[in-house]
Coordinates of C-alpha atoms and ligand atoms in Angstrom, one line a residue:
X529 CA -84.0 32.9 30.6
X530 CA -85.0 36.5 29.9
X531 CA -84.4 37.9 26.5
X532 CA -81.7 40.2 27.8
X533 CA -79.8 37.3 29.3
X534 CA -80.2 35.3 26.1
X535 CA -78.9 38.2 24.0
X536 CA -75.8 38.7 26.2
X537 CA -75.1 35.0 26.2
X538 CA -75.3 34.9 22.4
X539 CA -73.1 38.0 22.1
X540 CA -70.5 36.2 24.1
X541 CA -70.7 32.9 22.1
X542 CA -70.7 34.8 18.8
X543 CA -67.6 36.7 19.9
X544 CA -65.7 33.4 20.5
X545 CA -66.8 31.6 17.3
X546 CA -63.9 29.5 15.8
X547 CA -63.8 27.4 12.7
X548 CA -61.1 25.0 11.6
X549 CA -62.6 24.3 8.3
X550 CA -65.6 25.1 6.0
X551 CA -67.7 22.4 7.7
X552 CA -67.3 24.1 11.1
X553 CA -68.2 27.4 9.5
X554 CA -71.3 26.0 8.0
X555 CA -72.4 24.6 11.3
X556 CA -71.9 28.0 12.9
X557 CA -74.0 29.6 10.1
X558 CA -76.8 27.2 10.7
X559 CA -76.7 27.6 14.4
X560 CA -76.7 31.4 14.6
X561 CA -77.5 32.9 11.2
X562 CA -79.9 30.7 9.3
X563 CA -83.6 31.3 9.1
X564 CA -84.2 28.9 12.0
X565 CA -81.1 29.8 13.8
X566 CA -80.8 31.3 17.3
X567 CA -80.7 34.9 16.1
X568 CA -83.8 34.5 13.9
X569 CA -85.6 32.9 16.8
X570 CA -84.8 36.0 18.9
X571 CA -86.2 38.2 16.2
X572 CA -89.5 36.2 16.3
X573 CA -89.6 36.6 20.0
X574 CA -89.1 40.3 19.6
X575 CA -92.8 40.5 18.6
X576 CA -93.8 39.8 22.2
X577 CA -91.5 42.4 23.7
X578 CA -93.4 45.3 25.5
X579 CA -93.6 48.4 23.3
X580 CA -91.5 50.6 25.7
X581 CA -88.7 48.0 25.6
X582 CA -88.7 47.5 21.9
X583 CA -86.2 50.2 21.1
X584 CA -83.6 48.9 23.5
X585 CA -83.9 45.3 22.5
X586 CA -84.1 46.2 18.9
X587 CA -80.7 47.9 19.1
X588 CA -79.2 45.0 21.0
X589 CA -80.6 42.4 18.6
X590 CA -79.3 44.3 15.6
X591 CA -75.9 44.5 17.3
X592 CA -75.9 40.8 17.8
X593 CA -76.9 40.1 14.2
X594 CA -74.2 42.4 12.9
X595 CA -71.5 41.0 15.2
X596 CA -72.4 37.4 14.2
X597 CA -72.3 38.3 10.5
X598 CA -69.0 40.1 10.9
X599 CA -67.4 37.3 12.8
X600 CA -68.7 34.8 10.2
X601 CA -67.3 36.9 7.3
X602 CA -63.9 37.2 9.1
X603 CA -63.7 33.4 9.7
X604 CA -64.7 32.8 6.1
X605 CA -62.0 35.2 4.8
X606 CA -59.4 33.5 7.0
X607 CA -60.3 30.0 5.7
X608 CA -60.4 31.2 2.0
X609 CA -56.9 32.7 2.4
X610 CA -55.6 29.4 3.9
X611 CA -57.1 27.5 1.0
X612 CA -55.6 29.8 -1.5
X613 CA -52.2 29.6 0.0
X614 CA -52.4 25.8 0.1
X615 CA -53.3 25.7 -3.5
X616 CA -50.4 28.0 -4.3
X617 CA -47.8 25.6 -2.8
X618 CA -45.5 24.1 -5.4
X619 CA -45.8 20.4 -4.7
X620 CA -43.0 19.7 -7.2
X621 CA -40.5 21.7 -5.2
X622 CA -37.7 19.6 -3.8
X623 CA -37.9 19.3 0.0
X624 CA -35.5 21.1 2.3
X625 CA -32.0 19.7 1.7
X626 CA -30.9 16.8 3.9
X627 CA -27.5 17.3 5.3
X628 CA -25.2 15.1 3.2
X629 CA -22.0 13.5 4.5
X630 CA -18.7 15.1 3.8
X631 CA -15.6 13.9 1.9
X632 CA -12.8 12.8 4.1
X633 CA -9.9 15.2 4.0
X634 CA -7.5 12.4 3.1
X635 CA -9.7 11.5 0.1
X636 CA -9.9 15.1 -1.0
X637 CA -6.1 15.5 -1.0
X638 CA -5.5 12.0 -2.5
X639 CA -7.8 12.9 -5.4
X640 CA -6.2 16.3 -5.9
X641 CA -2.8 14.7 -6.1
X642 CA -4.1 12.1 -8.6
X643 CA -5.7 14.9 -10.6
X644 CA -2.4 16.8 -10.8
X645 CA -0.3 13.8 -11.9
X646 CA -3.0 12.7 -14.4
X647 CA -2.3 15.9 -16.2
X648 CA 1.2 14.6 -16.7
X649 CA 0.0 11.3 -18.1
X650 CA 0.0 9.2 -14.9
X651 CA -2.7 6.5 -14.4
X652 CA -3.7 4.8 -11.2
X653 CA -2.5 1.3 -10.3
X654 CA -3.4 -0.6 -7.2
X655 CA -1.9 -3.5 -5.3
X656 CA -2.6 -5.7 -2.2
X657 CA -2.2 -4.4 1.3
X658 CA -1.4 -7.9 2.5
X659 CA 1.8 -8.5 0.6
X660 CA 4.8 -10.8 0.5
X661 CA 8.4 -10.0 1.4
X662 CA 9.5 -10.1 -2.3
X663 CA 7.3 -7.3 -3.5
X664 CA 7.7 -5.0 -0.4
X665 CA 11.5 -5.6 0.1
X666 CA 13.2 -8.2 -2.0
X667 CA 12.7 -6.8 -5.5
X668 CA 13.3 -3.2 -4.1
X669 CA 16.9 -4.0 -3.3
X670 CA 16.5 -4.2 0.4
X671 CA 19.4 -6.2 1.8
X672 CA 18.2 -9.3 3.8
X673 CA 19.3 -7.7 7.0
X674 CA 17.8 -4.2 6.3
X675 CA 16.3 -2.8 9.5
X676 CA 13.0 -2.0 7.7
X677 CA 12.3 -5.8 7.7
X678 CA 12.7 -5.8 11.5
X679 CA 9.7 -6.8 13.6
X680 CA 9.8 -3.3 15.1
X681 CA 8.7 -1.8 11.8
X682 CA 6.8 -4.4 9.9
X683 CA 3.6 -6.3 10.8
X684 CA 4.2 -9.9 9.9
X685 CA 1.3 -12.2 9.5
X686 CA 1.9 -15.3 11.6
X687 CA 2.7 -18.4 9.9
X688 CA -0.1 -20.9 10.2
X689 CA 0.8 -24.6 10.8
X690 CA 0.0 -26.6 7.7
X691 CA -0.4 -23.6 5.4
X692 CA 2.3 -23.5 2.7
X693 CA 3.5 -20.0 1.8
X694 CA 6.3 -19.3 -0.6
X695 CA 7.3 -16.1 1.2
X696 CA 6.8 -14.2 4.4
X697 CA 3.4 -12.6 4.4
X698 CA 3.2 -9.1 5.8
X699 CA 1.3 -5.8 5.7
X700 CA 3.0 -3.6 3.2
X701 CA 5.0 -0.8 4.8
X702 CA 5.0 1.4 1.8
X703 CA 3.2 1.6 -1.6
X704 CA 6.6 1.1 -3.4
X705 CA 5.4 -2.6 -3.4
X706 CA 3.0 -1.6 -6.2
X707 CA 6.0 -0.4 -8.3
X708 CA 7.3 -4.0 -8.3
X709 CA 3.9 -5.4 -9.0
X710 CA 3.6 -3.1 -12.0
X711 CA 7.1 -3.6 -13.3
X712 CA 7.0 -7.3 -13.1
X713 CA 3.7 -7.4 -15.1
X714 CA 3.9 -4.5 -17.6
X715 CA 6.4 -3.4 -20.2
X716 CA 7.7 0.2 -20.4
X717 CA 6.7 2.9 -21.0
X718 CA 5.2 2.8 -17.5
X719 CA 3.7 5.9 -15.8
X720 CA 1.7 5.0 -12.8
X721 CA 0.5 6.5 -9.5
X722 CA -0.1 4.0 -6.7
X723 CA -2.3 5.3 -3.8
X724 CA -3.0 3.2 -0.8
X725 CA -2.9 2.4 2.8
X726 CA 0.4 1.2 4.5
X727 CA 1.1 -0.2 7.9
X728 CA 4.0 0.2 10.4
X729 CA 4.4 -1.1 13.8
X730 CA 4.5 2.2 15.6
X731 CA 3.1 3.5 18.9
X732 CA 0.1 5.7 18.1
X733 CA 0.5 9.4 18.9
X734 CA -0.3 12.8 17.5
X735 CA 2.6 12.4 15.1
X736 CA 2.7 8.7 14.3
X737 CA 0.1 6.0 13.5
X738 CA 0.3 2.3 12.8
X739 CA -1.4 2.9 9.5
X740 CA -1.3 5.8 7.1
X741 CA -1.6 6.6 3.4
X742 CA 0.9 7.0 0.7
X743 CA 1.0 7.7 -3.0
X744 CA 3.8 6.2 -5.0
X745 CA 4.7 7.4 -8.5
X746 CA 6.8 5.6 -11.1
X747 CA 7.9 6.6 -14.5
X748 CA 10.0 4.2 -16.6
X749 CA 10.8 4.8 -20.3
X750 CA 13.8 5.4 -22.5
X751 CA 15.9 8.4 -21.5
X752 CA 14.1 9.4 -18.3
X753 CA 16.4 11.7 -16.5
X754 CA 16.8 13.4 -13.1
X755 CA 15.8 16.7 -14.8
X756 CA 12.4 15.0 -15.7
X757 CA 12.0 14.0 -12.1
X758 CA 12.8 17.5 -10.9
X759 CA 10.4 19.1 -13.4
X760 CA 7.6 16.8 -12.5
X761 CA 8.1 17.5 -8.7
X762 CA 8.2 21.3 -9.3
X763 CA 5.0 21.1 -11.3
X764 CA 3.3 19.1 -8.6
X765 CA 4.4 21.4 -5.8
X766 CA 3.3 24.5 -7.6
X767 CA -0.1 23.0 -8.5
X768 CA -0.7 21.8 -5.0
X769 CA 0.6 24.7 -2.9
X770 CA 0.6 27.7 -5.3
X771 CA 2.6 29.1 -8.1
X772 CA 5.2 30.8 -5.8
X773 CA 6.2 27.5 -4.2
X774 CA 9.9 26.6 -4.4
X775 CA 11.3 23.1 -4.2
X776 CA 14.6 21.8 -2.8
X777 CA 16.0 18.3 -3.4
X778 CA 18.4 17.1 -0.7
X779 CA 20.6 14.0 -1.2
X780 CA 19.2 11.1 0.7
X781 CA 19.2 7.3 0.7
X782 CA 16.6 4.7 -0.3
X783 CA 17.6 1.1 -1.3
X784 CA 15.5 1.3 -4.5
X785 CA 16.7 4.6 -5.9
X786 CA 20.1 5.9 -6.9
X787 CA 20.6 8.8 -6.6
X788 CA 17.9 9.4 -3.9
X789 CA 16.6 12.7 -2.6
X790 CA 14.2 14.1 -0.1
X791 CA 12.2 17.0 -1.4
X792 CA 11.3 20.1 0.6
X793 CA 8.9 22.9 -0.4
X794 CA 9.2 26.5 0.7
X795 CA 7.0 26.7 3.9
X796 CA 3.5 27.5 2.7
X797 CA 2.6 29.0 6.1
X798 CA 5.3 31.7 6.3
X799 CA 6.2 31.8 2.6
X800 CA 9.8 30.7 3.4
X801 CA 10.7 33.4 5.9
X802 CA 10.8 31.0 8.8
X803 CA 8.1 30.2 11.4
X804 CA 7.4 27.7 14.1
X805 CA 5.8 25.3 11.6
X806 CA 9.0 25.0 9.6
X807 CA 11.1 25.4 12.7
X808 CA 12.6 28.6 11.4
X809 CA 14.1 27.0 8.3
X810 CA 11.6 28.2 5.7
X811 CA 11.4 24.6 4.3
X812 CA 9.2 21.6 4.9
X813 CA 9.9 18.1 3.8
X814 CA 7.1 16.5 1.7
X815 CA 8.4 13.4 -0.2
X816 CA 11.1 11.0 -1.1
X817 CA 12.2 10.4 -4.6
X818 CA 15.0 9.3 -6.9
X819 CA 16.1 7.5 -10.1
X820 CA 15.0 3.9 -10.0
X821 CA 18.0 1.8 -9.1
X822 CA 19.1 -0.3 -12.1
X823 CA 19.2 -3.3 -9.8
X824 CA 15.4 -2.8 -9.2
X825 CA 14.7 -2.6 -12.9
X826 CA 16.7 -5.8 -13.6
X827 CA 15.1 -7.7 -10.7
X828 CA 11.7 -6.8 -12.2
X829 CA 12.7 -8.0 -15.7
X830 CA 13.3 -4.5 -17.3
X831 CA 16.5 -4.0 -19.2
X832 CA 18.4 -1.2 -17.3
X833 CA 20.6 -0.5 -20.4
X834 CA 17.6 0.4 -22.4
X835 CA 15.3 2.0 -19.8
X836 CA 15.6 4.3 -16.9
X837 CA 13.0 5.7 -14.6
X838 CA 12.2 7.9 -11.6
X839 CA 10.1 7.2 -8.6
X840 CA 8.7 9.2 -5.7
X841 CA 6.6 8.4 -2.6
X842 CA 4.6 10.9 -0.6
X843 CA 2.5 10.7 2.6
X844 CA -1.1 11.8 2.1
X845 CA -1.4 12.7 5.8
X846 CA 1.6 14.9 5.6
X847 CA 0.3 16.9 2.6
X848 CA -3.1 17.1 4.2
X849 CA -1.6 18.5 7.4
X850 CA 0.2 21.2 5.3
X851 CA -2.9 22.0 3.4
X852 CA -5.5 22.0 6.2
X853 CA -3.2 22.4 9.3
X854 CA -4.4 19.3 11.1
X855 CA -2.2 18.9 14.2
X856 CA -3.1 15.4 15.4
X857 CA -2.8 12.4 13.0
X858 CA -5.3 10.5 15.1
X859 CA -8.1 12.8 14.0
X860 CA -8.0 11.2 10.5
X861 CA -9.2 7.8 11.8
X862 CA -11.5 8.7 14.7
X863 CA -14.5 9.6 12.5
X864 CA -15.5 12.5 14.8
X865 CA -18.1 14.4 12.9
X866 CA -17.0 17.7 14.5
X867 CA -13.7 17.2 12.7
X868 CA -15.1 15.8 9.4
X869 CA -17.9 18.2 9.0
X870 CA -15.4 21.1 8.7
X871 CA -14.6 19.8 5.2
X872 CA -18.2 20.1 3.9
X873 CA -17.4 23.0 1.7
X874 CA -14.2 21.5 0.2
Ligands
LIG1219 N1 8.9 4.1 0.1 C1 9.4 5.2 0.8 C2 8.9 5.3 2.2 O1 7.9 4.6 2.5 C3 9.0 6.5 0.1 C4 9.8 6.6 -1.2 C5 11.0 7.3 -1.2 C6 9.2 6.1 -2.3 C7 11.7 7.4 -2.4 C8 9.9 6.3 -3.6 C9 11.2 6.9 -3.6 O2 9.4 5.8 -4.7 O3 11.8 7.1 -4.7 O4 9.4 6.0 3.0

């Protein structure tokens, strides 16, 4: 190969020099720039170049040497910078946050309700979901032929041959059963909140489900009055739905309370002026309540001449719908992340 060809070949090689690390760079230095490297060799050959060509080759050789040096310096600077940046990295820094799961909207609302009532002195009590007739109906003053006991509403657990059971076993249809569990085992004053899942034999649709969640409240003490009930309900409604919320108690009937009422709040969507959500009435129903029927107190072993009490029961799905405008009840139990992840920020 002529010297000219050799120089242009080296020019091309040097122009494409790449180094991933310091070892690569050192190898390049040895190959091209060291005392025994390719460029130094060319300089030794330069002695043999004819005098008239010396000038031209001299210029080319110097160009090659300079280019190689520049390229080497640039690669070195690049690697130094990389190393510096790597050293600057804070290895104690927490890694990028992993997406965490979200709280279920029903849990969020349940906890908010418990929080509001705990400020009025209520504590949480729990009871079994698989219950007996006595605690779900009997002690709560349901007549034996009451339609709620009907197979249409209640899931009964089949009797098993050979298994002795004192009562019918069923899935509780309301958390009022925890009232009777508490009253038969504790002495007044009683102030409890009973959250839990309840079951009813209903066809599943956007507006009904075979299981849902309730929170029952019970307060039994001396001199508990209807005014206490009303005040507690007003406090709850305003804490939950805002200070401008109004309540309305409509006479109703439950076997275990006398008098009984259903409570409406002023529609929190239109502010009470009437919209499609409240069907133009300005009110939406949120719970049932009343004064504990003396028959219930007596059946549970509490002296109804000494004590009185109020009770209320609310549906957690209903309150959640009002708060988050969920239109289809089935969404609560489908575990679709597109639905659940909307509550990340709550
Ligand atoms: N247990 C009733 C139901 O499931 C709700 C209820 C109404 C509970 C009135 C109460 C009450 O404690 O006083 O529909």
